[in-house]
Amino acid sequence: MSASPALPSSPAGSLSAPGPSQAELLDFVRHVAADAELVAALPLDPEGRTWMRLDGPAGSEAWLIGWPPGTGTGWHDHGESLGAFVTAAGELRENSLAVRLPTDGWKTLELNDGVDRERRLTVGEGRAFGRHHVHEVLNESPDRHAVSVHAYHPPLPLMRRYGRSGRTLRLEQVERPADWQ
């Protein structure tokens, strides 16, 4: 399923154009999250997450995502992509790590104390993030769906999934676009 919100796009530019900044991605997802008609068009499933692909600014990819009660992403990163997301309905919690992880050559890391961050994001609240951002996003409501808007540039080349037990972070899987589209 795909949709294109009625938003002005940044000019595509040449292949060497850097693409949208974190701030531009955040502005885009805020604008889309405020489009009540588009948010209401997302089919919500009581069991699993649902999503709708959107046209992001300047060659970025964007997603409208529905979160049933009690669901989450698990720990992951977005490869080398910048990103931003905003809650459009309900409330989400983001747990993140305030440390840059090595990108290759490891399977298990012991995290230092003090690297954990938590944000509660209600309607209209969100954040932008840089490359190498590791986080998990959760809808902890026992009875209410949440909806969010996400944008990434460049379009996601991969996502690394991690398992976490206490201070131990373990690389578990590397997903490519064909795995989630």
mmCIF file with all atom_site columns, C-alpha atoms in Angstrom:
data_model
loop_
_atom_site.group_PDB
_atom_site.id
_atom_site.type_symbol
_atom_site.label_atom_id
_atom_site.label_alt_id
_atom_site.label_comp_id
_atom_site.label_asym_id
_atom_site.label_entity_id
_atom_site.label_seq_id
_atom_site.pdbx_PDB_ins_code
_atom_site.Cartn_x
_atom_site.Cartn_y
_atom_site.Cartn_z
_atom_site.occupancy
_atom_site.B_iso_or_equiv
_atom_site.pdbx_formal_charge
_atom_site.auth_seq_id
_atom_site.auth_comp_id
_atom_site.auth_asym_id
_atom_site.auth_atom_id
_atom_site.pdbx_PDB_model_num
ATOM 1   C CA . MET A 1 1   ? 0.000  0.000   0.000  1.00 0.00 ? 1   MET A CA 1
ATOM 2   C CA . SER A 1 2   ? 1.384  3.454   -0.761 1.00 0.00 ? 2   SER A CA 1
ATOM 3   C CA . ALA A 1 3   ? 0.295  7.040   -0.540 1.00 0.00 ? 3   ALA A CA 1
ATOM 4   C CA . SER A 1 4   ? 1.730  10.425  -1.322 1.00 0.00 ? 4   SER A CA 1
ATOM 5   C CA . PRO A 1 5   ? 0.816  13.197  1.082  1.00 0.00 ? 5   PRO A CA 1
ATOM 6   C CA . ALA A 1 6   ? 0.191  16.553  -0.560 1.00 0.00 ? 6   ALA A CA 1
ATOM 7   C CA . LEU A 1 7   ? 3.488  18.101  0.447  1.00 0.00 ? 7   LEU A CA 1
ATOM 8   C CA . PRO A 1 8   ? 5.979  20.144  -1.467 1.00 0.00 ? 8   PRO A CA 1
ATOM 9   C CA . SER A 1 9   ? 9.115  18.129  -2.136 1.00 0.00 ? 9   SER A CA 1
ATOM 10  C CA . SER A 1 10  ? 12.630 19.444  -2.004 1.00 0.00 ? 10  SER A CA 1
ATOM 11  C CA . PRO A 1 11  ? 14.236 19.602  -5.444 1.00 0.00 ? 11  PRO A CA 1
ATOM 12  C CA . ALA A 1 12  ? 15.870 16.316  -6.353 1.00 0.00 ? 12  ALA A CA 1
ATOM 13  C CA . GLY A 1 13  ? 19.129 17.897  -7.451 1.00 0.00 ? 13  GLY A CA 1
ATOM 14  C CA . SER A 1 14  ? 22.071 15.974  -8.812 1.00 0.00 ? 14  SER A CA 1
ATOM 15  C CA . LEU A 1 15  ? 23.354 12.621  -7.652 1.00 0.00 ? 15  LEU A CA 1
ATOM 16  C CA . SER A 1 16  ? 25.865 14.415  -5.455 1.00 0.00 ? 16  SER A CA 1
ATOM 17  C CA . ALA A 1 17  ? 23.116 16.321  -3.590 1.00 0.00 ? 17  ALA A CA 1
ATOM 18  C CA . PRO A 1 18  ? 23.310 15.508  0.103  1.00 0.00 ? 18  PRO A CA 1
ATOM 19  C CA . GLY A 1 19  ? 19.545 15.040  0.533  1.00 0.00 ? 19  GLY A CA 1
ATOM 20  C CA . PRO A 1 20  ? 17.410 16.329  3.370  1.00 0.00 ? 20  PRO A CA 1
ATOM 21  C CA . SER A 1 21  ? 18.929 17.170  6.749  1.00 0.00 ? 21  SER A CA 1
ATOM 22  C CA . GLN A 1 22  ? 17.716 15.739  10.047 1.00 0.00 ? 22  GLN A CA 1
ATOM 23  C CA . ALA A 1 23  ? 15.764 18.982  10.599 1.00 0.00 ? 23  ALA A CA 1
ATOM 24  C CA . GLU A 1 24  ? 14.107 18.714  7.172  1.00 0.00 ? 24  GLU A CA 1
ATOM 25  C CA . LEU A 1 25  ? 13.137 15.089  7.834  1.00 0.00 ? 25  LEU A CA 1
ATOM 26  C CA . LEU A 1 26  ? 11.677 16.117  11.198 1.00 0.00 ? 26  LEU A CA 1
ATOM 27  C CA . ASP A 1 27  ? 9.691  18.961  9.585  1.00 0.00 ? 27  ASP A CA 1
ATOM 28  C CA . PHE A 1 28  ? 8.364  16.505  6.994  1.00 0.00 ? 28  PHE A CA 1
ATOM 29  C CA . VAL A 1 29  ? 7.207  13.889  9.522  1.00 0.00 ? 29  VAL A CA 1
ATOM 30  C CA . ARG A 1 30  ? 5.602  16.596  11.694 1.00 0.00 ? 30  ARG A CA 1
ATOM 31  C CA . HIS A 1 31  ? 3.663  17.873  8.696  1.00 0.00 ? 31  HIS A CA 1
ATOM 32  C CA . VAL A 1 32  ? 2.489  14.392  7.709  1.00 0.00 ? 32  VAL A CA 1
ATOM 33  C CA . ALA A 1 33  ? 1.563  13.501  11.319 1.00 0.00 ? 33  ALA A CA 1
ATOM 34  C CA . ALA A 1 34  ? -0.715 16.556  11.394 1.00 0.00 ? 34  ALA A CA 1
ATOM 35  C CA . ASP A 1 35  ? -2.657 15.261  8.349  1.00 0.00 ? 35  ASP A CA 1
ATOM 36  C CA . ALA A 1 36  ? -5.592 13.665  10.198 1.00 0.00 ? 36  ALA A CA 1
ATOM 37  C CA . GLU A 1 37  ? -7.132 12.300  6.993  1.00 0.00 ? 37  GLU A CA 1
ATOM 38  C CA . LEU A 1 38  ? -3.959 10.463  5.982  1.00 0.00 ? 38  LEU A CA 1
ATOM 39  C CA . VAL A 1 39  ? -3.386 9.123   9.511  1.00 0.00 ? 39  VAL A CA 1
ATOM 40  C CA . ALA A 1 40  ? -7.003 7.860   9.638  1.00 0.00 ? 40  ALA A CA 1
ATOM 41  C CA . ALA A 1 41  ? -6.517 6.086   6.258  1.00 0.00 ? 41  ALA A CA 1
ATOM 42  C CA . LEU A 1 42  ? -3.971 3.667   7.730  1.00 0.00 ? 42  LEU A CA 1
ATOM 43  C CA . PRO A 1 43  ? -5.632 0.282   8.341  1.00 0.00 ? 43  PRO A CA 1
ATOM 44  C CA . LEU A 1 44  ? -4.999 -0.851  11.917 1.00 0.00 ? 44  LEU A CA 1
ATOM 45  C CA . ASP A 1 45  ? -4.593 -4.523  12.773 1.00 0.00 ? 45  ASP A CA 1
ATOM 46  C CA . PRO A 1 46  ? -5.273 -5.687  16.354 1.00 0.00 ? 46  PRO A CA 1
ATOM 47  C CA . GLU A 1 47  ? -2.411 -8.195  16.186 1.00 0.00 ? 47  GLU A CA 1
ATOM 48  C CA . GLY A 1 48  ? 0.507  -6.720  14.254 1.00 0.00 ? 48  GLY A CA 1
ATOM 49  C CA . ARG A 1 49  ? 2.009  -3.500  13.022 1.00 0.00 ? 49  ARG A CA 1
ATOM 50  C CA . THR A 1 50  ? 0.718  -2.076  9.755  1.00 0.00 ? 50  THR A CA 1
ATOM 51  C CA . TRP A 1 51  ? 2.426  0.403   7.482  1.00 0.00 ? 51  TRP A CA 1
ATOM 52  C CA . MET A 1 52  ? 1.974  2.571   4.438  1.00 0.00 ? 52  MET A CA 1
ATOM 53  C CA . ARG A 1 53  ? 4.911  3.777   2.375  1.00 0.00 ? 53  ARG A CA 1
ATOM 54  C CA . LEU A 1 54  ? 4.984  7.511   1.629  1.00 0.00 ? 54  LEU A CA 1
ATOM 55  C CA . ASP A 1 55  ? 7.027  9.699   -0.689 1.00 0.00 ? 55  ASP A CA 1
ATOM 56  C CA . GLY A 1 56  ? 9.597  11.481  1.447  1.00 0.00 ? 56  GLY A CA 1
ATOM 57  C CA . PRO A 1 57  ? 11.389 14.719  0.596  1.00 0.00 ? 57  PRO A CA 1
ATOM 58  C CA . ALA A 1 58  ? 14.328 14.762  -1.825 1.00 0.00 ? 58  ALA A CA 1
ATOM 59  C CA . GLY A 1 59  ? 14.589 11.024  -2.400 1.00 0.00 ? 59  GLY A CA 1
ATOM 60  C CA . SER A 1 60  ? 14.088 9.940   1.206  1.00 0.00 ? 60  SER A CA 1
ATOM 61  C CA . GLU A 1 61  ? 11.732 7.140   2.168  1.00 0.00 ? 61  GLU A CA 1
ATOM 62  C CA . ALA A 1 62  ? 8.913  7.599   4.628  1.00 0.00 ? 62  ALA A CA 1
ATOM 63  C CA . TRP A 1 63  ? 6.449  5.346   6.408  1.00 0.00 ? 63  TRP A CA 1
ATOM 64  C CA . LEU A 1 64  ? 3.175  5.731   8.283  1.00 0.00 ? 64  LEU A CA 1
ATOM 65  C CA . ILE A 1 65  ? 3.168  2.952   10.910 1.00 0.00 ? 65  ILE A CA 1
ATOM 66  C CA . GLY A 1 66  ? 0.343  1.596   13.093 1.00 0.00 ? 66  GLY A CA 1
ATOM 67  C CA . TRP A 1 67  ? 1.260  0.072   16.440 1.00 0.00 ? 67  TRP A CA 1
ATOM 68  C CA . PRO A 1 68  ? -1.238 -2.240  18.186 1.00 0.00 ? 68  PRO A CA 1
ATOM 69  C CA . PRO A 1 69  ? -1.245 -2.151  21.990 1.00 0.00 ? 69  PRO A CA 1
ATOM 70  C CA . GLY A 1 70  ? 1.820  -3.813  23.489 1.00 0.00 ? 70  GLY A CA 1
ATOM 71  C CA . THR A 1 71  ? 3.949  -3.925  20.331 1.00 0.00 ? 71  THR A CA 1
ATOM 72  C CA . GLY A 1 72  ? 7.459  -2.696  19.625 1.00 0.00 ? 72  GLY A CA 1
ATOM 73  C CA . THR A 1 73  ? 10.379 -2.888  17.250 1.00 0.00 ? 73  THR A CA 1
ATOM 74  C CA . GLY A 1 74  ? 13.066 -4.447  19.389 1.00 0.00 ? 74  GLY A CA 1
ATOM 75  C CA . TRP A 1 75  ? 16.546 -2.906  19.408 1.00 0.00 ? 75  TRP A CA 1
ATOM 76  C CA . HIS A 1 76  ? 17.748 -1.889  15.931 1.00 0.00 ? 76  HIS A CA 1
ATOM 77  C CA . ASP A 1 77  ? 19.576 0.733   13.880 1.00 0.00 ? 77  ASP A CA 1
ATOM 78  C CA . HIS A 1 78  ? 19.040 2.167   10.401 1.00 0.00 ? 78  HIS A CA 1
ATOM 79  C CA . GLY A 1 79  ? 22.398 1.521   8.793  1.00 0.00 ? 79  GLY A CA 1
ATOM 80  C CA . GLU A 1 80  ? 23.961 4.722   7.510  1.00 0.00 ? 80  GLU A CA 1
ATOM 81  C CA . SER A 1 81  ? 20.674 6.642   7.229  1.00 0.00 ? 81  SER A CA 1
ATOM 82  C CA . LEU A 1 82  ? 19.575 9.799   9.009  1.00 0.00 ? 82  LEU A CA 1
ATOM 83  C CA . GLY A 1 83  ? 16.047 9.648   10.331 1.00 0.00 ? 83  GLY A CA 1
ATOM 84  C CA . ALA A 1 84  ? 13.170 11.286  12.124 1.00 0.00 ? 84  ALA A CA 1
ATOM 85  C CA . PHE A 1 85  ? 9.840  10.165  13.535 1.00 0.00 ? 85  PHE A CA 1
ATOM 86  C CA . VAL A 1 86  ? 6.789  11.756  15.161 1.00 0.00 ? 86  VAL A CA 1
ATOM 87  C CA . THR A 1 87  ? 3.829  10.249  17.003 1.00 0.00 ? 87  THR A CA 1
ATOM 88  C CA . ALA A 1 88  ? 0.595  10.969  15.107 1.00 0.00 ? 88  ALA A CA 1
ATOM 89  C CA . ALA A 1 89  ? -1.816 9.148   17.464 1.00 0.00 ? 89  ALA A CA 1
ATOM 90  C CA . GLY A 1 90  ? -1.476 7.568   20.897 1.00 0.00 ? 90  GLY A CA 1
ATOM 91  C CA . GLU A 1 91  ? 1.849  7.509   22.732 1.00 0.00 ? 91  GLU A CA 1
ATOM 92  C CA . LEU A 1 92  ? 5.161  5.793   22.015 1.00 0.00 ? 92  LEU A CA 1
ATOM 93  C CA . ARG A 1 93  ? 8.243  5.219   24.112 1.00 0.00 ? 93  ARG A CA 1
ATOM 94  C CA . GLU A 1 94  ? 11.706 5.300   22.613 1.00 0.00 ? 94  GLU A CA 1
ATOM 95  C CA . ASN A 1 95  ? 14.623 3.683   24.411 1.00 0.00 ? 95  ASN A CA 1
ATOM 96  C CA . SER A 1 96  ? 17.961 4.583   22.879 1.00 0.00 ? 96  SER A CA 1
ATOM 97  C CA . LEU A 1 97  ? 21.681 4.316   23.495 1.00 0.00 ? 97  LEU A CA 1
ATOM 98  C CA . ALA A 1 98  ? 23.752 7.473   23.911 1.00 0.00 ? 98  ALA A CA 1
ATOM 99  C CA . VAL A 1 99  ? 26.868 5.869   22.473 1.00 0.00 ? 99  VAL A CA 1
ATOM 100 C CA . ARG A 1 100 ? 28.119 5.187   18.974 1.00 0.00 ? 100 ARG A CA 1
ATOM 101 C CA . LEU A 1 101 ? 28.562 1.490   18.303 1.00 0.00 ? 101 LEU A CA 1
ATOM 102 C CA . PRO A 1 102 ? 31.147 0.082   15.938 1.00 0.00 ? 102 PRO A CA 1
ATOM 103 C CA . THR A 1 103 ? 29.465 -0.756  12.634 1.00 0.00 ? 103 THR A CA 1
ATOM 104 C CA . ASP A 1 104 ? 31.274 -3.980  11.748 1.00 0.00 ? 104 ASP A CA 1
ATOM 105 C CA . GLY A 1 105 ? 33.318 -6.790  13.220 1.00 0.00 ? 105 GLY A CA 1
ATOM 106 C CA . TRP A 1 106 ? 31.478 -7.481  16.460 1.00 0.00 ? 106 TRP A CA 1
ATOM 107 C CA . LYS A 1 107 ? 28.735 -9.785  17.699 1.00 0.00 ? 107 LYS A CA 1
ATOM 108 C CA . THR A 1 108 ? 28.481 -8.884  21.407 1.00 0.00 ? 108 THR A CA 1
ATOM 109 C CA . LEU A 1 109 ? 29.205 -5.668  23.313 1.00 0.00 ? 109 LEU A CA 1
ATOM 110 C CA . GLU A 1 110 ? 29.166 -4.858  27.006 1.00 0.00 ? 110 GLU A CA 1
ATOM 111 C CA . LEU A 1 111 ? 27.519 -1.427  27.460 1.00 0.00 ? 111 LEU A CA 1
ATOM 112 C CA . ASN A 1 112 ? 28.721 1.059   30.051 1.00 0.00 ? 112 ASN A CA 1
ATOM 113 C CA . ASP A 1 113 ? 26.420 2.427   32.729 1.00 0.00 ? 113 ASP A CA 1
ATOM 114 C CA . GLY A 1 114 ? 24.688 5.683   31.847 1.00 0.00 ? 114 GLY A CA 1
ATOM 115 C CA . VAL A 1 115 ? 24.205 5.098   28.103 1.00 0.00 ? 115 VAL A CA 1
ATOM 116 C CA . ASP A 1 116 ? 20.449 4.434   28.259 1.00 0.00 ? 116 ASP A CA 1
ATOM 117 C CA . ARG A 1 117 ? 17.999 7.177   27.293 1.00 0.00 ? 117 ARG A CA 1
ATOM 118 C CA . GLU A 1 118 ? 14.187 7.098   27.381 1.00 0.00 ? 118 GLU A CA 1
ATOM 119 C CA . ARG A 1 119 ? 11.675 9.418   25.723 1.00 0.00 ? 119 ARG A CA 1
ATOM 120 C CA . ARG A 1 120 ? 7.901  9.373   25.917 1.00 0.00 ? 120 ARG A CA 1
ATOM 121 C CA . LEU A 1 121 ? 6.421  10.784  22.741 1.00 0.00 ? 121 LEU A CA 1
ATOM 122 C CA . THR A 1 122 ? 2.787  11.882  22.696 1.00 0.00 ? 122 THR A CA 1
ATOM 123 C CA . VAL A 1 123 ? 0.876  13.234  19.683 1.00 0.00 ? 123 VAL A CA 1
ATOM 124 C CA . GLY A 1 124 ? 2.985  15.740  17.771 1.00 0.00 ? 124 GLY A CA 1
ATOM 125 C CA . GLU A 1 125 ? 6.208  14.872  19.613 1.00 0.00 ? 125 GLU A CA 1
ATOM 126 C CA . GLY A 1 126 ? 9.134  13.256  17.891 1.00 0.00 ? 126 GLY A CA 1
ATOM 127 C CA . ARG A 1 127 ? 12.811 13.442  17.202 1.00 0.00 ? 127 ARG A CA 1
ATOM 128 C CA . ALA A 1 128 ? 15.454 13.373  14.536 1.00 0.00 ? 128 ALA A CA 1
ATOM 129 C CA . PHE A 1 129 ? 18.561 11.212  14.741 1.00 0.00 ? 129 PHE A CA 1
ATOM 130 C CA . GLY A 1 130 ? 21.860 10.732  12.988 1.00 0.00 ? 130 GLY A CA 1
ATOM 131 C CA . ARG A 1 131 ? 23.636 7.752   11.529 1.00 0.00 ? 131 ARG A CA 1
ATOM 132 C CA . HIS A 1 132 ? 24.394 4.834   13.850 1.00 0.00 ? 132 HIS A CA 1
ATOM 133 C CA . HIS A 1 133 ? 21.402 5.579   16.138 1.00 0.00 ? 133 HIS A CA 1
ATOM 134 C CA . VAL A 1 134 ? 20.403 2.430   18.063 1.00 0.00 ? 134 VAL A CA 1
ATOM 135 C CA . HIS A 1 135 ? 16.944 2.351   19.624 1.00 0.00 ? 135 HIS A CA 1
ATOM 136 C CA . GLU A 1 136 ? 13.698 0.523   20.186 1.00 0.00 ? 136 GLU A CA 1
ATOM 137 C CA . VAL A 1 137 ? 10.203 1.998   19.853 1.00 0.00 ? 137 VAL A CA 1
ATOM 138 C CA . LEU A 1 138 ? 7.276  0.675   21.905 1.00 0.00 ? 138 LEU A CA 1
ATOM 139 C CA . ASN A 1 139 ? 3.535  1.178   22.255 1.00 0.00 ? 139 ASN A CA 1
ATOM 140 C CA . GLU A 1 140 ? 3.063  0.293   25.911 1.00 0.00 ? 140 GLU A CA 1
ATOM 141 C CA . SER A 1 141 ? -0.661 1.045   25.997 1.00 0.00 ? 141 SER A CA 1
ATOM 142 C CA . PRO A 1 142 ? -2.706 -1.990  27.009 1.00 0.00 ? 142 PRO A CA 1
ATOM 143 C CA . ASP A 1 143 ? -5.694 -0.939  24.889 1.00 0.00 ? 143 ASP A CA 1
ATOM 144 C CA . ARG A 1 144 ? -4.910 1.842   22.412 1.00 0.00 ? 144 ARG A CA 1
ATOM 145 C CA . HIS A 1 145 ? -3.220 1.856   19.005 1.00 0.00 ? 145 HIS A CA 1
ATOM 146 C CA . ALA A 1 146 ? -0.499 4.373   18.270 1.00 0.00 ? 146 ALA A CA 1
ATOM 147 C CA . VAL A 1 147 ? 0.430  5.740   14.843 1.00 0.00 ? 147 VAL A CA 1
ATOM 148 C CA . SER A 1 148 ? 3.723  7.335   13.855 1.00 0.00 ? 148 SER A CA 1
ATOM 149 C CA . VAL A 1 149 ? 5.414  8.807   10.791 1.00 0.00 ? 149 VAL A CA 1
ATOM 150 C CA . HIS A 1 150 ? 9.066  7.963   9.977  1.00 0.00 ? 150 HIS A CA 1
ATOM 151 C CA . ALA A 1 151 ? 11.468 9.255   7.306  1.00 0.00 ? 151 ALA A CA 1
ATOM 152 C CA . TYR A 1 152 ? 14.992 8.123   6.389  1.00 0.00 ? 152 TYR A CA 1
ATOM 153 C CA . HIS A 1 153 ? 17.700 9.377   4.063  1.00 0.00 ? 153 HIS A CA 1
ATOM 154 C CA . PRO A 1 154 ? 19.224 7.777   2.226  1.00 0.00 ? 154 PRO A CA 1
ATOM 155 C CA . PRO A 1 155 ? 16.467 5.147   1.920  1.00 0.00 ? 155 PRO A CA 1
ATOM 156 C CA . LEU A 1 156 ? 17.278 2.337   4.327  1.00 0.00 ? 156 LEU A CA 1
ATOM 157 C CA . PRO A 1 157 ? 20.078 0.157   2.945  1.00 0.00 ? 157 PRO A CA 1
ATOM 158 C CA . LEU A 1 158 ? 19.720 -2.215  5.891  1.00 0.00 ? 158 LEU A CA 1
ATOM 159 C CA . MET A 1 159 ? 18.612 -2.527  9.492  1.00 0.00 ? 159 MET A CA 1
ATOM 160 C CA . ARG A 1 160 ? 20.642 -4.326  12.119 1.00 0.00 ? 160 ARG A CA 1
ATOM 161 C CA . ARG A 1 161 ? 18.595 -6.031  14.844 1.00 0.00 ? 161 ARG A CA 1
ATOM 162 C CA . TYR A 1 162 ? 20.008 -6.501  18.327 1.00 0.00 ? 162 TYR A CA 1
ATOM 163 C CA . GLY A 1 163 ? 19.143 -8.556  21.374 1.00 0.00 ? 163 GLY A CA 1
ATOM 164 C CA . ARG A 1 164 ? 19.673 -7.017  24.768 1.00 0.00 ? 164 ARG A CA 1
ATOM 165 C CA . SER A 1 165 ? 20.077 -8.607  28.166 1.00 0.00 ? 165 SER A CA 1
ATOM 166 C CA . GLY A 1 166 ? 21.046 -6.132  30.873 1.00 0.00 ? 166 GLY A CA 1
ATOM 167 C CA . ARG A 1 167 ? 24.206 -4.378  29.715 1.00 0.00 ? 167 ARG A CA 1
ATOM 168 C CA . THR A 1 168 ? 24.939 -6.932  26.978 1.00 0.00 ? 168 THR A CA 1
ATOM 169 C CA . LEU A 1 169 ? 23.967 -6.003  23.405 1.00 0.00 ? 169 LEU A CA 1
ATOM 170 C CA . ARG A 1 170 ? 24.180 -8.756  20.794 1.00 0.00 ? 170 ARG A CA 1
ATOM 171 C CA . LEU A 1 171 ? 23.938 -8.386  17.003 1.00 0.00 ? 171 LEU A CA 1
ATOM 172 C CA . GLU A 1 172 ? 21.295 -10.898 15.932 1.00 0.00 ? 172 GLU A CA 1
ATOM 173 C CA . GLN A 1 173 ? 20.251 -10.162 12.377 1.00 0.00 ? 173 GLN A CA 1
ATOM 174 C CA . VAL A 1 174 ? 20.868 -7.883  9.417  1.00 0.00 ? 174 VAL A CA 1
ATOM 175 C CA . GLU A 1 175 ? 17.761 -7.138  7.323  1.00 0.00 ? 175 GLU A CA 1
ATOM 176 C CA . ARG A 1 176 ? 17.705 -5.723  3.793  1.00 0.00 ? 176 ARG A CA 1
ATOM 177 C CA . PRO A 1 177 ? 14.840 -3.783  2.134  1.00 0.00 ? 177 PRO A CA 1
ATOM 178 C CA . ALA A 1 178 ? 13.433 -6.945  0.522  1.00 0.00 ? 178 ALA A CA 1
ATOM 179 C CA . ASP A 1 179 ? 12.775 -8.271  4.050  1.00 0.00 ? 179 ASP A CA 1
ATOM 180 C CA . TRP A 1 180 ? 10.233 -5.564  4.951  1.00 0.00 ? 180 TRP A CA 1
ATOM 181 C CA . GLN A 1 181 ? 8.761  -4.240  1.697  1.00 0.00 ? 181 GLN A CA 1
#
